[in-house]
């Protein structure tokens, strides 16, 4: 499927195919679709089947996947457009749009009792949400704390816990909680992206998906990217599996027909709610590599893209983030160990793997990965239907990137 004569070595692409095929042949990964692009060349691999028993349709280039946290870099574009248009300003409080977050209380100790608080030193700003430092979120060092339990009880809507309520109710629940850290103090995962999606909807007066579609998805031709899969496309969505951590048995987290992705959600989750394809994501990351341009049309300003895709963390925040991810066993395959974080995505600040400094993108808990690399003008996207309940999809993702970088032909 390659075109042109630049970008990748033929031997390297053959090795990439062999590595991906080996993971499918191991029976740990039922199927996958990968797209790699460099210069004028795009190469796609679609291997395996939609179902773990070998049944169902074969994987194909148009297969639709649940993107999970790989949604974050794409939904972030909606907020960046509002910054470009000065409808949001980086260092202004979010209180006018998100009154639920005004006048916060902050825990005296992050792992302490919920009632032992002090007033926040300052309001939460737009920048705090963009950088995931507003004071609440998934913190792997606080998994046994009261604030983690309270956050999970009120705001979690994972595969196991069912869908989220509509945004106003979700925000009301969030507003009942103290912050675990002062605004701007510490990087914490995920929750800020969900709040940001609500912020975009309130500022624009429209659902997040409506604004995102008008300003990002439609101009880029991302016709299969949405917060659910309509009936006419549901045959292109595989089941989502979460293998049993003890036995490896394939457990269905979400079926296609009748599953959570088959109907519009009450809460359009900017942190992990998108479904998409390799070609749609390729269009988005190519736009970022082109400094916000898609053909002759500007989607984002050049400085907006630069803000998103360069590290925004202080050395202390970066060290805390490294420590958090370094302590998770199944993340030692490379996910999260990039050092930096921009807006809605990781940014590599030091070389820990085959990828160079400056690479940006993110991974998803449903077995997805998408990054772009300005130094090599390279984009890589790998999508599976196997959640990260075991190390199998992280290992596949690690091997994909390691082999892809060996295929770069200068």
mmCIF file of C-alpha atoms in Angstrom:
data_model
loop_
_atom_site.group_PDB
_atom_site.id
_atom_site.type_symbol
_atom_site.label_atom_id
_atom_site.label_comp_id
_atom_site.label_asym_id
_atom_site.label_seq_id
_atom_site.Cartn_x
_atom_site.Cartn_y
_atom_site.Cartn_z
ATOM 1 C CA UNK A 1 0.000 0.000 0.000
ATOM 2 C CA UNK A 2 3.026 2.279 0.021
ATOM 3 C CA UNK A 3 3.502 5.029 -2.540
ATOM 4 C CA UNK A 4 6.639 6.888 -3.493
ATOM 5 C CA UNK A 5 10.239 5.961 -2.782
ATOM 6 C CA UNK A 6 11.012 7.753 0.471
ATOM 7 C CA UNK A 7 10.377 7.312 4.146
ATOM 8 C CA UNK A 8 10.827 3.647 5.036
ATOM 9 C CA UNK A 9 13.078 0.810 3.956
ATOM 10 C CA UNK A 10 11.348 -2.171 2.354
ATOM 11 C CA UNK A 11 13.179 -4.520 4.725
ATOM 12 C CA UNK A 12 12.023 -2.430 7.658
ATOM 13 C CA UNK A 13 8.371 -2.562 6.590
ATOM 14 C CA UNK A 14 8.626 -6.323 6.113
ATOM 15 C CA UNK A 15 9.999 -6.651 9.637
ATOM 16 C CA UNK A 16 7.213 -4.442 10.931
ATOM 17 C CA UNK A 17 4.634 -6.707 9.294
ATOM 18 C CA UNK A 18 6.303 -9.796 10.736
ATOM 19 C CA UNK A 19 6.386 -8.343 14.267
ATOM 20 C CA UNK A 20 2.704 -7.350 14.145
ATOM 21 C CA UNK A 21 1.710 -10.700 12.640
ATOM 22 C CA UNK A 22 3.591 -12.551 15.367
ATOM 23 C CA UNK A 23 1.491 -10.843 18.065
ATOM 24 C CA UNK A 24 -1.725 -11.846 16.272
ATOM 25 C CA UNK A 25 -0.471 -15.407 15.731
ATOM 26 C CA UNK A 26 0.229 -15.647 19.484
ATOM 27 C CA UNK A 27 -3.592 -15.542 19.977
ATOM 28 C CA UNK A 28 -3.111 -12.721 22.532
ATOM 29 C CA UNK A 29 -4.247 -10.054 20.031
ATOM 30 C CA UNK A 30 -7.176 -11.057 17.776
ATOM 31 C CA UNK A 31 -6.546 -8.283 15.266
ATOM 32 C CA UNK A 32 -5.012 -4.890 14.627
ATOM 33 C CA UNK A 33 -4.762 -2.077 12.121
ATOM 34 C CA UNK A 34 -1.567 -0.010 11.865
ATOM 35 C CA UNK A 35 -0.757 3.038 9.754
ATOM 36 C CA UNK A 36 2.732 4.492 9.396
ATOM 37 C CA UNK A 37 3.471 7.614 7.395
ATOM 38 C CA UNK A 38 6.624 9.538 6.553
ATOM 39 C CA UNK A 39 7.232 12.115 3.875
ATOM 40 C CA UNK A 40 4.959 11.237 1.000
ATOM 41 C CA UNK A 41 4.600 7.602 1.960
ATOM 42 C CA UNK A 42 1.797 5.884 3.875
ATOM 43 C CA UNK A 43 1.797 2.166 4.674
ATOM 44 C CA UNK A 44 -1.092 0.266 6.299
ATOM 45 C CA UNK A 45 -1.223 -3.181 7.893
ATOM 46 C CA UNK A 46 -4.539 -4.856 8.764
ATOM 47 C CA UNK A 47 -4.025 -8.263 10.378
ATOM 48 C CA UNK A 48 -6.317 -10.723 12.143
ATOM 49 C CA UNK A 49 -10.045 -10.695 12.809
ATOM 50 C CA UNK A 50 -12.648 -8.704 14.696
ATOM 51 C CA UNK A 51 -13.412 -11.467 17.204
ATOM 52 C CA UNK A 52 -11.042 -13.415 19.446
ATOM 53 C CA UNK A 53 -12.392 -16.805 18.345
ATOM 54 C CA UNK A 54 -11.292 -16.068 14.773
ATOM 55 C CA UNK A 55 -14.863 -15.340 13.753
ATOM 56 C CA UNK A 56 -16.280 -12.118 12.456
ATOM 57 C CA UNK A 57 -14.954 -10.029 9.633
ATOM 58 C CA UNK A 58 -11.229 -9.630 9.037
ATOM 59 C CA UNK A 59 -9.641 -6.422 10.248
ATOM 60 C CA UNK A 60 -9.515 -3.812 7.484
ATOM 61 C CA UNK A 61 -8.309 -0.277 6.959
ATOM 62 C CA UNK A 62 -11.792 1.096 7.730
ATOM 63 C CA UNK A 63 -12.280 -0.794 11.016
ATOM 64 C CA UNK A 64 -13.525 1.562 13.737
ATOM 65 C CA UNK A 65 -11.922 1.401 17.189
ATOM 66 C CA UNK A 66 -12.685 2.820 20.627
ATOM 67 C CA UNK A 67 -9.840 5.289 21.056
ATOM 68 C CA UNK A 68 -9.991 5.616 24.875
ATOM 69 C CA UNK A 69 -7.373 8.126 26.081
ATOM 70 C CA UNK A 70 -6.002 8.503 22.574
ATOM 71 C CA UNK A 71 -9.057 10.791 22.272
ATOM 72 C CA UNK A 72 -7.321 13.471 24.362
ATOM 73 C CA UNK A 73 -5.036 14.966 21.675
ATOM 74 C CA UNK A 74 -7.992 15.321 19.258
ATOM 75 C CA UNK A 75 -10.615 16.778 21.599
ATOM 76 C CA UNK A 76 -7.976 19.243 22.850
ATOM 77 C CA UNK A 77 -8.182 20.973 19.456
ATOM 78 C CA UNK A 78 -11.635 22.344 20.360
ATOM 79 C CA UNK A 79 -10.179 24.205 23.338
ATOM 80 C CA UNK A 80 -7.226 25.466 21.269
ATOM 81 C CA UNK A 81 -9.627 27.013 18.739
ATOM 82 C CA UNK A 82 -11.289 28.914 21.587
ATOM 83 C CA UNK A 83 -7.850 30.179 22.667
ATOM 84 C CA UNK A 84 -7.076 31.221 19.090
ATOM 85 C CA UNK A 85 -10.344 33.196 18.989
ATOM 86 C CA UNK A 86 -9.814 34.687 22.478
ATOM 87 C CA UNK A 87 -13.055 33.150 23.685
ATOM 88 C CA UNK A 88 -10.830 31.568 26.352
ATOM 89 C CA UNK A 89 -7.668 33.043 27.867
ATOM 90 C CA UNK A 90 -4.963 30.853 29.365
ATOM 91 C CA UNK A 91 -4.634 32.473 32.769
ATOM 92 C CA UNK A 92 -8.213 33.520 33.456
ATOM 93 C CA UNK A 93 -10.329 31.650 36.023
ATOM 94 C CA UNK A 94 -12.859 29.128 34.744
ATOM 95 C CA UNK A 95 -15.424 30.227 37.352
ATOM 96 C CA UNK A 96 -17.738 32.127 34.937
ATOM 97 C CA UNK A 97 -18.378 28.956 32.916
ATOM 98 C CA UNK A 98 -17.755 26.330 35.578
ATOM 99 C CA UNK A 99 -19.202 27.830 38.779
ATOM 100 C CA UNK A 100 -19.110 24.352 40.320
ATOM 101 C CA UNK A 101 -15.319 24.787 40.554
ATOM 102 C CA UNK A 102 -15.340 28.208 42.214
ATOM 103 C CA UNK A 103 -14.118 28.700 45.810
ATOM 104 C CA UNK A 104 -12.376 25.341 46.088
ATOM 105 C CA UNK A 105 -11.237 23.688 49.272
ATOM 106 C CA UNK A 106 -7.939 21.756 49.104
ATOM 107 C CA UNK A 107 -6.896 18.808 51.257
ATOM 108 C CA UNK A 108 -4.207 19.622 53.814
ATOM 109 C CA UNK A 109 -2.641 16.269 52.914
ATOM 110 C CA UNK A 110 -3.406 14.587 49.568
ATOM 111 C CA UNK A 111 -3.999 11.254 51.340
ATOM 112 C CA UNK A 112 -5.826 12.807 54.293
ATOM 113 C CA UNK A 113 -9.508 12.877 55.324
ATOM 114 C CA UNK A 114 -11.890 14.746 53.003
ATOM 115 C CA UNK A 115 -12.973 17.241 55.655
ATOM 116 C CA UNK A 116 -9.419 18.320 56.591
ATOM 117 C CA UNK A 117 -9.015 21.188 54.092
ATOM 118 C CA UNK A 118 -7.752 24.712 53.526
ATOM 119 C CA UNK A 119 -9.052 27.241 50.978
ATOM 120 C CA UNK A 120 -7.478 27.170 47.512
ATOM 121 C CA UNK A 121 -4.787 29.831 47.169
ATOM 122 C CA UNK A 122 -6.200 30.944 43.813
ATOM 123 C CA UNK A 123 -8.973 30.043 41.340
ATOM 124 C CA UNK A 124 -8.606 27.248 38.789
ATOM 125 C CA UNK A 125 -7.539 28.677 35.425
ATOM 126 C CA UNK A 126 -7.938 27.536 31.843
ATOM 127 C CA UNK A 127 -4.216 26.706 31.814
ATOM 128 C CA UNK A 128 -4.655 24.380 34.807
ATOM 129 C CA UNK A 129 -7.217 22.334 32.850
ATOM 130 C CA UNK A 130 -5.123 22.322 29.667
ATOM 131 C CA UNK A 131 -2.038 21.025 31.499
ATOM 132 C CA UNK A 132 -3.860 18.522 33.772
ATOM 133 C CA UNK A 133 -2.807 20.432 36.890
ATOM 134 C CA UNK A 134 -6.134 21.751 38.220
ATOM 135 C CA UNK A 135 -5.878 19.753 41.446
ATOM 136 C CA UNK A 136 -7.804 16.518 40.863
ATOM 137 C CA UNK A 137 -7.286 13.453 38.716
ATOM 138 C CA UNK A 138 -5.998 9.927 38.656
ATOM 139 C CA UNK A 139 -2.845 9.839 40.762
ATOM 140 C CA UNK A 140 -1.194 6.440 40.990
ATOM 141 C CA UNK A 141 0.379 7.410 44.300
ATOM 142 C CA UNK A 142 -3.035 8.094 45.882
ATOM 143 C CA UNK A 143 -4.882 4.922 44.890
ATOM 144 C CA UNK A 144 -5.761 4.052 48.506
ATOM 145 C CA UNK A 145 -6.649 7.587 49.602
ATOM 146 C CA UNK A 146 -10.102 8.885 50.616
ATOM 147 C CA UNK A 147 -10.097 11.389 47.720
ATOM 148 C CA UNK A 148 -9.464 8.617 45.213
ATOM 149 C CA UNK A 149 -12.366 6.576 46.614
ATOM 150 C CA UNK A 150 -14.675 9.614 46.590
ATOM 151 C CA UNK A 151 -13.671 10.590 43.045
ATOM 152 C CA UNK A 152 -14.173 7.039 41.826
ATOM 153 C CA UNK A 153 -17.582 6.785 43.485
ATOM 154 C CA UNK A 154 -18.911 10.043 42.038
ATOM 155 C CA UNK A 155 -17.224 10.410 38.661
ATOM 156 C CA UNK A 156 -16.033 7.060 37.335
ATOM 157 C CA UNK A 157 -17.785 5.731 34.254
ATOM 158 C CA UNK A 158 -15.442 2.995 33.129
ATOM 159 C CA UNK A 159 -16.414 -0.205 31.369
ATOM 160 C CA UNK A 160 -17.428 -1.711 34.715
ATOM 161 C CA UNK A 161 -19.392 1.170 36.188
ATOM 162 C CA UNK A 162 -21.706 2.187 33.380
ATOM 163 C CA UNK A 163 -22.245 5.453 31.519
ATOM 164 C CA UNK A 164 -21.781 8.924 32.984
ATOM 165 C CA UNK A 165 -24.693 11.252 33.712
ATOM 166 C CA UNK A 166 -25.272 14.373 31.641
ATOM 167 C CA UNK A 167 -22.622 17.088 32.028
ATOM 168 C CA UNK A 168 -24.398 19.382 34.504
ATOM 169 C CA UNK A 169 -24.999 16.527 36.933
ATOM 170 C CA UNK A 170 -21.442 15.279 36.460
ATOM 171 C CA UNK A 171 -20.106 18.750 37.253
ATOM 172 C CA UNK A 172 -22.359 18.992 40.306
ATOM 173 C CA UNK A 173 -20.809 15.793 41.661
ATOM 174 C CA UNK A 174 -17.312 17.076 40.913
ATOM 175 C CA UNK A 175 -18.094 20.301 42.756
ATOM 176 C CA UNK A 176 -18.792 18.363 45.967
ATOM 177 C CA UNK A 177 -15.164 17.227 46.202
ATOM 178 C CA UNK A 178 -12.148 19.036 47.611
ATOM 179 C CA UNK A 179 -9.026 19.244 45.469
ATOM 180 C CA UNK A 180 -6.158 16.944 46.368
ATOM 181 C CA UNK A 181 -3.551 19.584 45.410
ATOM 182 C CA UNK A 182 -3.516 23.351 45.009
ATOM 183 C CA UNK A 183 -4.403 24.528 41.459
ATOM 184 C CA UNK A 184 -1.349 24.414 39.203
ATOM 185 C CA UNK A 185 0.723 22.400 41.660
ATOM 186 C CA UNK A 186 0.785 18.807 40.412
ATOM 187 C CA UNK A 187 0.132 16.905 37.198
ATOM 188 C CA UNK A 188 -2.686 14.358 37.603
ATOM 189 C CA UNK A 189 -4.204 12.242 34.896
ATOM 190 C CA UNK A 190 -7.464 12.331 32.961
ATOM 191 C CA UNK A 191 -10.074 14.276 34.918
ATOM 192 C CA UNK A 192 -9.024 17.688 33.590
ATOM 193 C CA UNK A 193 -9.741 16.586 30.018
ATOM 194 C CA UNK A 194 -13.314 15.692 30.922
ATOM 195 C CA UNK A 195 -13.797 19.063 32.628
ATOM 196 C CA UNK A 196 -12.322 20.779 29.572
ATOM 197 C CA UNK A 197 -14.920 19.110 27.343
ATOM 198 C CA UNK A 198 -17.687 20.582 29.514
ATOM 199 C CA UNK A 199 -15.958 23.975 29.399
ATOM 200 C CA UNK A 200 -15.886 23.942 25.578
ATOM 201 C CA UNK A 201 -19.588 23.045 25.450
ATOM 202 C CA UNK A 202 -20.546 25.842 27.834
ATOM 203 C CA UNK A 203 -18.403 28.503 26.150
ATOM 204 C CA UNK A 204 -19.727 27.629 22.684
ATOM 205 C CA UNK A 205 -23.295 26.922 23.802
ATOM 206 C CA UNK A 206 -23.226 23.659 21.844
ATOM 207 C CA UNK A 207 -22.407 20.020 22.559
ATOM 208 C CA UNK A 208 -18.686 19.293 22.396
ATOM 209 C CA UNK A 209 -19.129 16.948 19.437
ATOM 210 C CA UNK A 210 -21.066 19.548 17.412
ATOM 211 C CA UNK A 211 -18.321 22.153 17.787
ATOM 212 C CA UNK A 212 -15.519 19.606 17.274
ATOM 213 C CA UNK A 213 -17.182 18.297 14.110
ATOM 214 C CA UNK A 214 -17.705 21.731 12.613
ATOM 215 C CA UNK A 215 -14.224 23.071 13.301
ATOM 216 C CA UNK A 216 -11.949 20.000 13.280
ATOM 217 C CA UNK A 217 -13.466 16.683 12.185
ATOM 218 C CA UNK A 218 -15.322 17.790 9.038
ATOM 219 C CA UNK A 219 -12.567 20.102 7.722
ATOM 220 C CA UNK A 220 -10.063 17.254 8.131
ATOM 221 C CA UNK A 221 -12.357 14.679 6.522
ATOM 222 C CA UNK A 222 -12.514 12.650 9.761
ATOM 223 C CA UNK A 223 -15.882 11.159 8.843
ATOM 224 C CA UNK A 224 -15.624 8.094 11.101
ATOM 225 C CA UNK A 225 -14.602 9.975 14.264
ATOM 226 C CA UNK A 226 -17.410 10.558 16.772
ATOM 227 C CA UNK A 227 -18.600 9.772 20.289
ATOM 228 C CA UNK A 228 -20.579 6.737 19.068
ATOM 229 C CA UNK A 229 -20.865 4.454 16.035
ATOM 230 C CA UNK A 230 -24.145 4.832 14.110
ATOM 231 C CA UNK A 231 -26.130 1.718 13.126
ATOM 232 C CA UNK A 232 -24.983 1.942 9.507
ATOM 233 C CA UNK A 233 -21.329 1.525 10.546
ATOM 234 C CA UNK A 234 -21.668 -0.818 13.536
ATOM 235 C CA UNK A 235 -20.461 -3.803 11.483
ATOM 236 C CA UNK A 236 -17.046 -2.066 11.329
ATOM 237 C CA UNK A 237 -16.693 -1.988 15.152
ATOM 238 C CA UNK A 238 -15.158 -5.047 16.859
ATOM 239 C CA UNK A 239 -16.032 -6.101 20.410
ATOM 240 C CA UNK A 240 -13.741 -4.664 23.083
ATOM 241 C CA UNK A 241 -11.910 -7.301 25.107
ATOM 242 C CA UNK A 242 -10.288 -7.074 28.507
ATOM 243 C CA UNK A 243 -8.337 -10.283 29.071
ATOM 244 C CA UNK A 244 -8.518 -11.742 32.576
ATOM 245 C CA UNK A 245 -5.281 -10.704 34.328
ATOM 246 C CA UNK A 246 -4.909 -14.135 35.941
ATOM 247 C CA UNK A 247 -5.989 -16.534 33.188
ATOM 248 C CA UNK A 248 -5.689 -14.464 30.004
ATOM 249 C CA UNK A 249 -9.241 -15.508 29.058
ATOM 250 C CA UNK A 250 -10.868 -13.010 26.684
ATOM 251 C CA UNK A 251 -13.633 -11.205 28.565
ATOM 252 C CA UNK A 252 -15.942 -8.919 26.599
ATOM 253 C CA UNK A 253 -15.809 -5.395 28.019
ATOM 254 C CA UNK A 254 -18.149 -3.986 25.375
ATOM 255 C CA UNK A 255 -19.995 -5.580 22.480
ATOM 256 C CA UNK A 256 -20.513 -3.726 19.214
ATOM 257 C CA UNK A 257 -24.262 -4.103 18.627
ATOM 258 C CA UNK A 258 -26.092 -2.878 21.725
ATOM 259 C CA UNK A 259 -22.839 -1.867 23.429
ATOM 260 C CA UNK A 260 -21.875 1.481 24.879
ATOM 261 C CA UNK A 261 -20.353 2.744 21.649
ATOM 262 C CA UNK A 262 -23.539 2.001 19.691
ATOM 263 C CA UNK A 263 -25.548 4.941 21.035
ATOM 264 C CA UNK A 264 -24.937 8.630 21.706
ATOM 265 C CA UNK A 265 -23.665 9.118 25.274
ATOM 266 C CA UNK A 266 -25.264 11.548 27.732
ATOM 267 C CA UNK A 267 -21.716 12.712 28.545
ATOM 268 C CA UNK A 268 -19.379 13.282 25.606
ATOM 269 C CA UNK A 269 -16.117 12.319 27.276
ATOM 270 C CA UNK A 270 -13.269 14.456 25.945
ATOM 271 C CA UNK A 271 -10.836 12.313 27.922
ATOM 272 C CA UNK A 272 -11.637 9.003 26.291
ATOM 273 C CA UNK A 273 -14.928 8.898 24.406
ATOM 274 C CA UNK A 274 -14.026 8.953 20.718
ATOM 275 C CA UNK A 275 -14.255 6.162 18.164
ATOM 276 C CA UNK A 276 -12.120 6.477 15.033
ATOM 277 C CA UNK A 277 -9.996 4.883 12.298
ATOM 278 C CA UNK A 278 -6.313 4.949 11.366
ATOM 279 C CA UNK A 279 -6.930 7.252 8.396
ATOM 280 C CA UNK A 280 -8.898 9.767 10.438
ATOM 281 C CA UNK A 281 -6.142 9.937 13.048
ATOM 282 C CA UNK A 282 -3.530 10.200 10.317
ATOM 283 C CA UNK A 283 -5.314 13.311 8.982
ATOM 284 C CA UNK A 284 -5.275 14.876 12.445
ATOM 285 C CA UNK A 285 -1.613 14.196 13.237
ATOM 286 C CA UNK A 286 -0.537 15.279 9.760
ATOM 287 C CA UNK A 287 -2.296 18.603 10.438
ATOM 288 C CA UNK A 288 -0.262 18.982 13.655
ATOM 289 C CA UNK A 289 2.974 18.180 11.795
ATOM 290 C CA UNK A 290 1.968 20.827 9.231
ATOM 291 C CA UNK A 291 1.752 23.463 12.011
ATOM 292 C CA UNK A 292 -2.066 23.580 11.963
ATOM 293 C CA UNK A 293 -2.624 23.519 8.202
ATOM 294 C CA UNK A 294 -4.719 21.014 6.241
ATOM 295 C CA UNK A 295 -4.022 21.651 2.577
ATOM 296 C CA UNK A 296 -4.762 25.357 2.168
ATOM 297 C CA UNK A 297 -7.096 25.502 5.188
ATOM 298 C CA UNK A 298 -5.890 26.533 8.653
ATOM 299 C CA UNK A 299 -7.417 24.440 11.472
ATOM 300 C CA UNK A 300 -5.236 25.716 14.348
ATOM 301 C CA UNK A 301 -2.735 28.553 14.579
ATOM 302 C CA UNK A 302 0.945 27.637 14.523
ATOM 303 C CA UNK A 303 1.463 28.861 18.132
ATOM 304 C CA UNK A 304 -1.529 26.808 19.309
ATOM 305 C CA UNK A 305 0.043 23.662 17.849
ATOM 306 C CA UNK A 306 3.402 24.578 19.398
ATOM 307 C CA UNK A 307 1.790 25.001 22.820
ATOM 308 C CA UNK A 308 0.013 21.648 22.542
ATOM 309 C CA UNK A 309 3.042 19.705 21.386
ATOM 310 C CA UNK A 310 5.825 21.031 23.635
ATOM 311 C CA UNK A 311 6.349 20.294 27.303
ATOM 312 C CA UNK A 312 4.360 22.504 29.675
ATOM 313 C CA UNK A 313 5.415 20.914 32.984
ATOM 314 C CA UNK A 314 7.852 22.288 35.545
ATOM 315 C CA UNK A 315 10.825 20.049 36.462
ATOM 316 C CA UNK A 316 9.069 19.146 39.729
ATOM 317 C CA UNK A 317 5.816 18.216 37.990
ATOM 318 C CA UNK A 318 7.751 16.220 35.421
ATOM 319 C CA UNK A 319 9.646 14.291 38.122
ATOM 320 C CA UNK A 320 6.376 13.469 39.904
ATOM 321 C CA UNK A 321 4.851 12.258 36.631
ATOM 322 C CA UNK A 322 7.879 10.055 35.912
ATOM 323 C CA UNK A 323 7.658 8.578 39.421
ATOM 324 C CA UNK A 324 3.946 7.880 39.049
ATOM 325 C CA UNK A 325 4.331 5.977 35.785
ATOM 326 C CA UNK A 326 7.580 4.276 36.755
ATOM 327 C CA UNK A 327 5.779 2.536 39.614
ATOM 328 C CA UNK A 328 3.140 0.837 37.439
ATOM 329 C CA UNK A 329 4.277 -2.589 36.332
ATOM 330 C CA UNK A 330 2.351 -2.848 33.051
ATOM 331 C CA UNK A 331 3.443 0.641 31.996
ATOM 332 C CA UNK A 332 7.131 -0.292 32.031
ATOM 333 C CA UNK A 333 6.829 -1.083 28.318
ATOM 334 C CA UNK A 334 7.180 2.665 27.709
ATOM 335 C CA UNK A 335 3.701 4.146 28.077
ATOM 336 C CA UNK A 336 3.839 7.285 30.166
ATOM 337 C CA UNK A 337 7.630 7.412 30.502
ATOM 338 C CA UNK A 338 8.142 10.354 28.141
ATOM 339 C CA UNK A 339 8.949 12.996 30.740
ATOM 340 C CA UNK A 340 6.818 15.862 29.514
ATOM 341 C CA UNK A 341 3.180 16.702 28.878
ATOM 342 C CA UNK A 342 1.832 19.382 26.579
ATOM 343 C CA UNK A 343 -1.885 20.040 26.228
ATOM 344 C CA UNK A 344 -3.752 16.715 26.085
ATOM 345 C CA UNK A 345 -0.750 14.630 25.112
ATOM 346 C CA UNK A 346 2.645 13.371 26.143
ATOM 347 C CA UNK A 347 5.763 15.078 24.791
ATOM 348 C CA UNK A 348 9.098 13.287 24.856
ATOM 349 C CA UNK A 349 11.651 15.416 26.718
ATOM 350 C CA UNK A 350 14.412 12.837 27.047
ATOM 351 C CA UNK A 351 15.340 9.742 25.135
ATOM 352 C CA UNK A 352 14.236 6.571 26.916
ATOM 353 C CA UNK A 353 13.270 4.471 23.875
ATOM 354 C CA UNK A 354 13.926 4.370 20.129
ATOM 355 C CA UNK A 355 11.776 7.499 19.662
ATOM 356 C CA UNK A 356 13.529 10.889 19.702
ATOM 357 C CA UNK A 357 12.928 13.937 21.873
ATOM 358 C CA UNK A 358 9.982 15.977 20.569
ATOM 359 C CA UNK A 359 7.720 13.053 19.659
ATOM 360 C CA UNK A 360 4.149 13.772 20.813
ATOM 361 C CA UNK A 361 0.905 11.806 21.154
ATOM 362 C CA UNK A 362 -0.674 9.353 23.555
ATOM 363 C CA UNK A 363 -1.918 5.833 24.222
ATOM 364 C CA UNK A 364 -5.336 4.457 25.141
ATOM 365 C CA UNK A 365 -6.384 1.808 27.630
ATOM 366 C CA UNK A 366 -8.278 -0.033 24.881
ATOM 367 C CA UNK A 367 -4.971 -0.914 23.202
ATOM 368 C CA UNK A 368 -4.454 2.157 21.006
ATOM 369 C CA UNK A 369 -1.430 4.357 20.304
ATOM 370 C CA UNK A 370 -0.909 7.412 18.068
ATOM 371 C CA UNK A 371 2.138 9.675 17.926
ATOM 372 C CA UNK A 372 3.813 12.075 15.546
ATOM 373 C CA UNK A 373 7.512 12.882 15.386
ATOM 374 C CA UNK A 374 8.504 16.269 13.903
ATOM 375 C CA UNK A 375 12.217 15.395 13.626
ATOM 376 C CA UNK A 376 11.476 12.474 11.296
ATOM 377 C CA UNK A 377 8.178 13.860 9.920
ATOM 378 C CA UNK A 378 6.735 10.512 10.965
ATOM 379 C CA UNK A 379 3.284 9.441 12.151
ATOM 380 C CA UNK A 380 2.476 6.040 13.652
ATOM 381 C CA UNK A 381 -0.957 4.750 14.645
ATOM 382 C CA UNK A 382 -1.731 1.259 15.946
ATOM 383 C CA UNK A 383 -5.255 0.274 16.959
ATOM 384 C CA UNK A 384 -6.443 -2.958 18.609
ATOM 385 C CA UNK A 385 -9.536 -4.187 20.430
ATOM 386 C CA UNK A 386 -7.621 -5.529 23.464
ATOM 387 C CA UNK A 387 -7.662 -3.453 26.643
ATOM 388 C CA UNK A 388 -4.616 -3.056 28.876
ATOM 389 C CA UNK A 389 -5.819 -5.409 31.629
ATOM 390 C CA UNK A 390 -2.788 -7.596 30.795
ATOM 391 C CA UNK A 391 0.640 -6.641 29.346
ATOM 392 C CA UNK A 392 -0.260 -8.043 25.908
ATOM 393 C CA UNK A 393 -1.375 -4.867 24.136
ATOM 394 C CA UNK A 394 1.337 -2.709 25.808
ATOM 395 C CA UNK A 395 3.945 -5.231 24.584
ATOM 396 C CA UNK A 396 2.509 -5.046 21.072
ATOM 397 C CA UNK A 397 2.605 -1.223 21.203
ATOM 398 C CA UNK A 398 6.210 -1.283 22.439
ATOM 399 C CA UNK A 399 7.268 -3.668 19.679
ATOM 400 C CA UNK A 400 5.417 -1.599 17.041
ATOM 401 C CA UNK A 401 7.340 1.556 17.905
ATOM 402 C CA UNK A 402 10.683 -0.188 18.311
ATOM 403 C CA UNK A 403 10.348 -1.832 14.899
ATOM 404 C CA UNK A 404 8.905 1.246 13.183
ATOM 405 C CA UNK A 405 11.881 3.403 14.109
ATOM 406 C CA UNK A 406 14.247 0.775 12.689
ATOM 407 C CA UNK A 407 12.321 1.055 9.393
ATOM 408 C CA UNK A 408 13.045 4.783 9.009
ATOM 409 C CA UNK A 409 15.170 5.129 5.893
ATOM 410 C CA UNK A 410 17.162 8.338 5.590
#
